[in-house]
PDB file of C-alpha atoms in Angstrom:
ATOM      1  CA  MET A   1       3.579 -21.283  -3.548  1.00  0.00           C
ATOM      2  CA  ARG A   2       0.356 -20.968  -1.137  1.00  0.00           C
ATOM      3  CA  VAL A   3       0.364 -20.768   2.473  1.00  0.00           C
ATOM      4  CA  PRO A   4      -2.190 -23.454   3.874  1.00  0.00           C
ATOM      5  CA  PHE A   5      -5.171 -21.551   5.808  1.00  0.00           C
ATOM      6  CA  SER A   6      -3.876 -22.850   9.180  1.00  0.00           C
ATOM      7  CA  ARG A   7      -0.896 -20.607   9.006  1.00  0.00           C
ATOM      8  CA  SER A   8      -2.443 -17.534   7.590  1.00  0.00           C
ATOM      9  CA  LEU A   9      -5.344 -17.439  10.082  1.00  0.00           C
ATOM     10  CA  PRO A  10      -3.098 -15.922  12.805  1.00  0.00           C
ATOM     11  CA  LEU A  11      -2.291 -13.079  10.167  1.00  0.00           C
ATOM     12  CA  ILE A  12      -6.002 -12.335   9.093  1.00  0.00           C
ATOM     13  CA  ALA A  13      -7.027 -12.330  12.495  1.00  0.00           C
ATOM     14  CA  THR A  14      -4.525  -9.291  12.883  1.00  0.00           C
ATOM     15  CA  ALA A  15      -5.460  -7.721   9.630  1.00  0.00           C
ATOM     16  CA  LEU A  16      -9.080  -7.968  11.241  1.00  0.00           C
ATOM     17  CA  ILE A  17      -8.450  -6.163  14.498  1.00  0.00           C
ATOM     18  CA  LEU A  18      -6.246  -3.639  13.127  1.00  0.00           C
ATOM     19  CA  SER A  19      -9.089  -2.698  10.735  1.00  0.00           C
ATOM     20  CA  ALA A  20     -11.516  -2.635  13.307  1.00  0.00           C
ATOM     21  CA  CYS A  21      -9.500  -0.375  15.430  1.00  0.00           C
ATOM     22  CA  VAL A  22      -8.803   2.054  12.423  1.00  0.00           C
ATOM     23  CA  SER A  23     -10.730   5.428  12.335  1.00  0.00           C
ATOM     24  CA  THR A  24     -10.828   7.801   9.463  1.00  0.00           C
ATOM     25  CA  LYS A  25     -11.022  10.782  11.902  1.00  0.00           C
ATOM     26  CA  ASP A  26      -8.064   9.565  13.975  1.00  0.00           C
ATOM     27  CA  VAL A  27      -5.657   8.508  10.750  1.00  0.00           C
ATOM     28  CA  PRO A  28      -5.099  10.692   7.765  1.00  0.00           C
ATOM     29  CA  VAL A  29      -6.262   9.007   4.724  1.00  0.00           C
ATOM     30  CA  ASN A  30      -3.184   7.944   2.863  1.00  0.00           C
ATOM     31  CA  LYS A  31      -1.815   4.960   0.534  1.00  0.00           C
ATOM     32  CA  HIS A  32      -2.195   2.679   3.393  1.00  0.00           C
ATOM     33  CA  ILE A  33      -5.697   3.178   4.228  1.00  0.00           C
ATOM     34  CA  SER A  34      -8.486   3.097   1.746  1.00  0.00           C
ATOM     35  CA  GLN A  35     -11.371   5.939   1.644  1.00  0.00           C
ATOM     36  CA  SER A  36     -13.592   3.997   3.590  1.00  0.00           C
ATOM     37  CA  GLY A  37     -11.113   3.599   6.601  1.00  0.00           C
ATOM     38  CA  GLN A  38     -10.300   0.168   6.323  1.00  0.00           C
ATOM     39  CA  LEU A  39      -6.832  -1.205   6.303  1.00  0.00           C
ATOM     40  CA  LYS A  40      -5.177  -2.353   3.158  1.00  0.00           C
ATOM     41  CA  VAL A  41      -3.548  -5.879   3.392  1.00  0.00           C
ATOM     42  CA  HIS A  42      -0.807  -7.095   1.305  1.00  0.00           C
ATOM     43  CA  PRO A  43      -1.639 -10.440  -0.199  1.00  0.00           C
ATOM     44  CA  GLY A  44       1.164 -12.100   0.190  1.00  0.00           C
ATOM     45  CA  LEU A  45       0.582 -11.811   4.069  1.00  0.00           C
ATOM     46  CA  LEU A  46      -2.608 -13.616   3.430  1.00  0.00           C
ATOM     47  CA  GLY A  47      -0.810 -16.354   1.693  1.00  0.00           C
ATOM     48  CA  MET A  48      -2.359 -15.298  -1.538  1.00  0.00           C
ATOM     49  CA  PRO A  49      -0.670 -14.721  -4.794  1.00  0.00           C
ATOM     50  CA  VAL A  50       1.298 -11.535  -4.724  1.00  0.00           C
ATOM     51  CA  PRO A  51       1.107  -9.657  -8.113  1.00  0.00           C
ATOM     52  CA  ALA A  52       4.060  -8.274  -9.665  1.00  0.00           C
ATOM     53  CA  GLU A  53       3.321  -4.652  -8.960  1.00  0.00           C
ATOM     54  CA  LEU A  54       3.146  -5.257  -5.286  1.00  0.00           C
ATOM     55  CA  ALA A  55       5.807  -7.454  -5.404  1.00  0.00           C
ATOM     56  CA  ASP A  56       8.193  -5.076  -3.959  1.00  0.00           C
ATOM     57  CA  THR A  57       6.138  -2.545  -2.318  1.00  0.00           C
ATOM     58  CA  MET A  58       6.070  -4.043   1.094  1.00  0.00           C
ATOM     59  CA  PRO A  59       8.880  -4.578   3.419  1.00  0.00           C
ATOM     60  CA  GLY A  60       8.706  -7.968   4.646  1.00  0.00           C
ATOM     61  CA  ALA A  61       6.355  -9.293   2.303  1.00  0.00           C
ATOM     62  CA  THR A  62       7.500 -12.731   1.183  1.00  0.00           C
ATOM     63  CA  VAL A  63       7.526 -13.826  -2.375  1.00  0.00           C
ATOM     64  CA  ALA A  64       8.071 -17.612  -2.886  1.00  0.00           C
ATOM     65  CA  GLU A  65      11.286 -17.099  -4.850  1.00  0.00           C
ATOM     66  CA  ALA A  66      12.695 -14.318  -3.290  1.00  0.00           C
ATOM     67  CA  PRO A  67      16.494 -14.331  -2.980  1.00  0.00           C
ATOM     68  CA  ILE A  68      18.250 -13.424   0.231  1.00  0.00           C
ATOM     69  CA  LYS A  69      18.621  -9.659   0.869  1.00  0.00           C
ATOM     70  CA  MET A  70      22.333  -9.138   1.279  1.00  0.00           C
ATOM     71  CA  ASP A  71      21.908  -5.890   3.115  1.00  0.00           C
ATOM     72  CA  GLU A  72      22.908  -6.125   6.966  1.00  0.00           C
ATOM     73  CA  VAL A  73      19.659  -5.266   8.370  1.00  0.00           C
ATOM     74  CA  GLY A  74      17.581  -7.245   6.012  1.00  0.00           C
ATOM     75  CA  LEU A  75      19.468 -10.309   6.494  1.00  0.00           C
ATOM     76  CA  ARG A  76      19.268  -9.888  10.480  1.00  0.00           C
ATOM     77  CA  THR A  77      15.463 -10.239   9.979  1.00  0.00           C
ATOM     78  CA  GLN A  78      16.086 -13.894   8.501  1.00  0.00           C
ATOM     79  CA  ARG A  79      17.115 -15.917  11.237  1.00  0.00           C
ATOM     80  CA  SER A  80      16.286 -19.709  11.027  1.00  0.00           C
ATOM     81  CA  VAL A  81      18.485 -22.070   9.393  1.00  0.00           C
ATOM     82  CA  TYR A  82      16.591 -25.246   8.148  1.00  0.00           C
ATOM     83  CA  PHE A  83      18.299 -28.384   8.295  1.00  0.00           C
ATOM     84  CA  ASP A  84      17.431 -31.976   6.175  1.00  0.00           C
ATOM     85  CA  LEU A  85      15.889 -34.843   8.578  1.00  0.00           C
ATOM     86  CA  ASP A  86      18.247 -36.300  11.277  1.00  0.00           C
ATOM     87  CA  ALA A  87      20.831 -33.875   9.695  1.00  0.00           C
ATOM     88  CA  THR A  88      23.153 -31.221  11.298  1.00  0.00           C
ATOM     89  CA  ALA A  89      24.823 -30.128   8.035  1.00  0.00           C
ATOM     90  CA  ILE A  90      24.107 -26.315   7.027  1.00  0.00           C
ATOM     91  CA  ARG A  91      22.910 -26.312   3.554  1.00  0.00           C
ATOM     92  CA  ALA A  92      24.963 -23.677   1.241  1.00  0.00           C
ATOM     93  CA  GLU A  93      21.772 -21.530   0.886  1.00  0.00           C
ATOM     94  CA  PHE A  94      22.158 -20.580   4.462  1.00  0.00           C
ATOM     95  CA  ASN A  95      25.892 -19.176   4.231  1.00  0.00           C
ATOM     96  CA  PRO A  96      25.164 -15.906   3.158  1.00  0.00           C
ATOM     97  CA  MET A  97      22.652 -15.323   6.012  1.00  0.00           C
ATOM     98  CA  LEU A  98      25.247 -16.593   8.520  1.00  0.00           C
ATOM     99  CA  GLN A  99      28.015 -14.347   7.137  1.00  0.00           C
ATOM    100  CA  ALA A 100      26.021 -11.408   7.752  1.00  0.00           C
ATOM    101  CA  HIS A 101      24.961 -12.300  11.207  1.00  0.00           C
ATOM    102  CA  ALA A 102      28.775 -12.907  11.689  1.00  0.00           C
ATOM    103  CA  ARG A 103      29.597  -9.570   9.984  1.00  0.00           C
ATOM    104  CA  TYR A 104      27.079  -7.731  12.195  1.00  0.00           C
ATOM    105  CA  LEU A 105      28.484  -9.213  15.312  1.00  0.00           C
ATOM    106  CA  GLN A 106      31.934  -8.482  14.276  1.00  0.00           C
ATOM    107  CA  ALA A 107      30.918  -5.180  13.852  1.00  0.00           C
ATOM    108  CA  ASN A 108      29.195  -5.028  17.301  1.00  0.00           C
ATOM    109  CA  PRO A 109      31.344  -6.449  19.779  1.00  0.00           C
ATOM    110  CA  LYS A 110      28.655  -6.077  22.673  1.00  0.00           C
ATOM    111  CA  ALA A 111      25.980  -7.739  20.589  1.00  0.00           C
ATOM    112  CA  ARG A 112      25.251 -11.301  21.544  1.00  0.00           C
ATOM    113  CA  VAL A 113      23.306 -14.049  20.025  1.00  0.00           C
ATOM    114  CA  ARG A 114      21.602 -17.363  21.232  1.00  0.00           C
ATOM    115  CA  ILE A 115      21.352 -19.918  18.755  1.00  0.00           C
ATOM    116  CA  GLU A 116      18.144 -22.159  19.384  1.00  0.00           C
ATOM    117  CA  GLY A 117      18.249 -25.839  18.243  1.00  0.00           C
ATOM    118  CA  ASN A 118      14.839 -27.134  17.279  1.00  0.00           C
ATOM    119  CA  ALA A 119      13.981 -30.687  16.002  1.00  0.00           C
ATOM    120  CA  ASP A 120      10.763 -31.981  14.774  1.00  0.00           C
ATOM    121  CA  GLU A 121       8.461 -34.252  16.899  1.00  0.00           C
ATOM    122  CA  ARG A 122       9.682 -37.485  15.650  1.00  0.00           C
ATOM    123  CA  GLY A 123      11.951 -39.190  17.792  1.00  0.00           C
ATOM    124  CA  SER A 124      12.407 -39.640  21.632  1.00  0.00           C
ATOM    125  CA  ALA A 125      12.450 -36.240  23.639  1.00  0.00           C
ATOM    126  CA  GLU A 126      16.245 -36.999  24.651  1.00  0.00           C
ATOM    127  CA  TYR A 127      17.233 -37.831  20.906  1.00  0.00           C
ATOM    128  CA  ASN A 128      15.518 -34.337  19.696  1.00  0.00           C
ATOM    129  CA  GLN A 129      17.425 -32.626  22.893  1.00  0.00           C
ATOM    130  CA  ARG A 130      20.754 -33.754  21.875  1.00  0.00           C
ATOM    131  CA  LEU A 131      20.015 -33.022  17.940  1.00  0.00           C
ATOM    132  CA  GLY A 132      18.819 -29.780  18.657  1.00  0.00           C
ATOM    133  CA  MET A 133      21.898 -28.621  20.310  1.00  0.00           C
ATOM    134  CA  ARG A 134      23.841 -30.308  17.543  1.00  0.00           C
ATOM    135  CA  ARG A 135      21.942 -28.192  15.036  1.00  0.00           C
ATOM    136  CA  ALA A 136      22.690 -25.197  17.377  1.00  0.00           C
ATOM    137  CA  GLU A 137      26.236 -26.084  17.522  1.00  0.00           C
ATOM    138  CA  SER A 138      26.683 -26.347  13.954  1.00  0.00           C
ATOM    139  CA  VAL A 139      25.217 -22.763  13.088  1.00  0.00           C
ATOM    140  CA  ARG A 140      27.502 -21.621  16.069  1.00  0.00           C
ATOM    141  CA  GLN A 141      30.411 -22.937  14.365  1.00  0.00           C
ATOM    142  CA  ALA A 142      29.539 -21.196  11.240  1.00  0.00           C
ATOM    143  CA  ILE A 143      29.048 -17.791  12.727  1.00  0.00           C
ATOM    144  CA  ILE A 144      32.203 -17.872  14.541  1.00  0.00           C
ATOM    145  CA  GLY A 145      33.972 -19.286  11.117  1.00  0.00           C
ATOM    146  CA  HIS A 146      32.858 -16.338   9.380  1.00  0.00           C
ATOM    147  CA  GLY A 147      34.389 -13.824  11.798  1.00  0.00           C
ATOM    148  CA  ALA A 148      32.179 -13.568  15.147  1.00  0.00           C
ATOM    149  CA  SER A 149      33.770 -13.569  18.699  1.00  0.00           C
ATOM    150  CA  ASP A 150      33.076 -17.377  20.431  1.00  0.00           C
ATOM    151  CA  LYS A 151      32.146 -15.107  23.337  1.00  0.00           C
ATOM    152  CA  GLN A 152      29.293 -13.472  21.350  1.00  0.00           C
ATOM    153  CA  VAL A 153      27.573 -16.647  20.683  1.00  0.00           C
ATOM    154  CA  VAL A 154      25.862 -19.189  23.319  1.00  0.00           C
ATOM    155  CA  LEU A 155      23.873 -22.404  22.621  1.00  0.00           C
ATOM    156  CA  LYS A 156      20.259 -23.729  23.689  1.00  0.00           C
ATOM    157  CA  SER A 157      18.435 -26.829  22.587  1.00  0.00           C
ATOM    158  CA  LEU A 158      14.999 -26.901  22.559  1.00  0.00           C
ATOM    159  CA  GLY A 159      14.256 -30.024  21.186  1.00  0.00           C
ATOM    160  CA  GLU A 160      10.749 -30.580  20.211  1.00  0.00           C
ATOM    161  CA  SER A 161       9.616 -28.110  22.611  1.00  0.00           C
ATOM    162  CA  ARG A 162       9.226 -24.786  20.377  1.00  0.00           C
ATOM    163  CA  PRO A 163       7.799 -26.155  17.028  1.00  0.00           C
ATOM    164  CA  LYS A 164       6.928 -23.269  14.594  1.00  0.00           C
ATOM    165  CA  LEU A 165       3.803 -25.309  13.265  1.00  0.00           C
ATOM    166  CA  LYS A 166       2.143 -27.840  15.156  1.00  0.00           C
ATOM    167  CA  GLY A 167       0.836 -30.190  12.529  1.00  0.00           C
ATOM    168  CA  HIS A 168       2.060 -33.904  12.166  1.00  0.00           C
ATOM    169  CA  ASP A 169       2.955 -33.563   8.523  1.00  0.00           C
ATOM    170  CA  GLU A 170       5.860 -33.175   6.523  1.00  0.00           C
ATOM    171  CA  GLU A 171       5.329 -29.480   5.832  1.00  0.00           C
ATOM    172  CA  SER A 172       5.483 -29.201   9.929  1.00  0.00           C
ATOM    173  CA  TRP A 173       8.406 -31.380  10.257  1.00  0.00           C
ATOM    174  CA  THR A 174      10.239 -29.350   7.736  1.00  0.00           C
ATOM    175  CA  GLU A 175       9.681 -25.938   9.636  1.00  0.00           C
ATOM    176  CA  ASN A 176      10.642 -27.234  12.836  1.00  0.00           C
ATOM    177  CA  ARG A 177      13.787 -28.741  11.907  1.00  0.00           C
ATOM    178  CA  ARG A 178      15.892 -25.477  12.523  1.00  0.00           C
ATOM    179  CA  ALA A 179      18.463 -23.313  14.481  1.00  0.00           C
ATOM    180  CA  ASP A 180      17.233 -19.894  15.328  1.00  0.00           C
ATOM    181  CA  VAL A 181      19.434 -16.813  15.722  1.00  0.00           C
ATOM    182  CA  VAL A 182      18.011 -14.812  18.635  1.00  0.00           C
ATOM    183  CA  TYR A 183      19.633 -11.383  19.583  1.00  0.00           C
ATOM    184  CA  GLU A 184      20.006 -11.153  23.354  1.00  0.00           C
ATOM    185  CA  LYS A 185      21.836  -7.795  23.323  1.00  0.00           C
ATOM    186  CA  GLU A 186      22.602  -5.347  20.751  1.00  0.00           C
ATOM    187  CA  ASN A 187      24.872  -2.605  20.903  1.00  0.00           C
TER     188      ASN A 187
END
């Protein structure tokens, strides 16, 4: 799956800025910086196909069919639960992620999360606000059902006010129908 140019533009800009800041006299030459002093960028970060030899070499690089990592830290970086149109039911693919968040919260009683429910731009602002809250509540119930304390999980609905993608197409709407797990306090 290729990432549209508009989604990869911030990554490209960041890579260009970082490469402009690199100086060969300040940074030792190693496997991440070429002999010319230019920063190497993983193709997956630019929305390009990732060759097999690079698929597992960069933490955080995503490959379209990569399974969810089961380690606690890796799963805690996966914090969005996506929903079908006008739905609040959590799809089975997100259960391992929610179980990992619950295990972390259970093991760290001082940790707190805020579940932020979101909706796409379709529908009235009031409806999207309510839908965002229902989505956040679904995620909250799942995390609590997996063992987290109800005092560790608070809700917030953002409705359509904070889209991940600002387009007016199915790709954008799919990305914006979500609930995000935001850690407010850890340990």
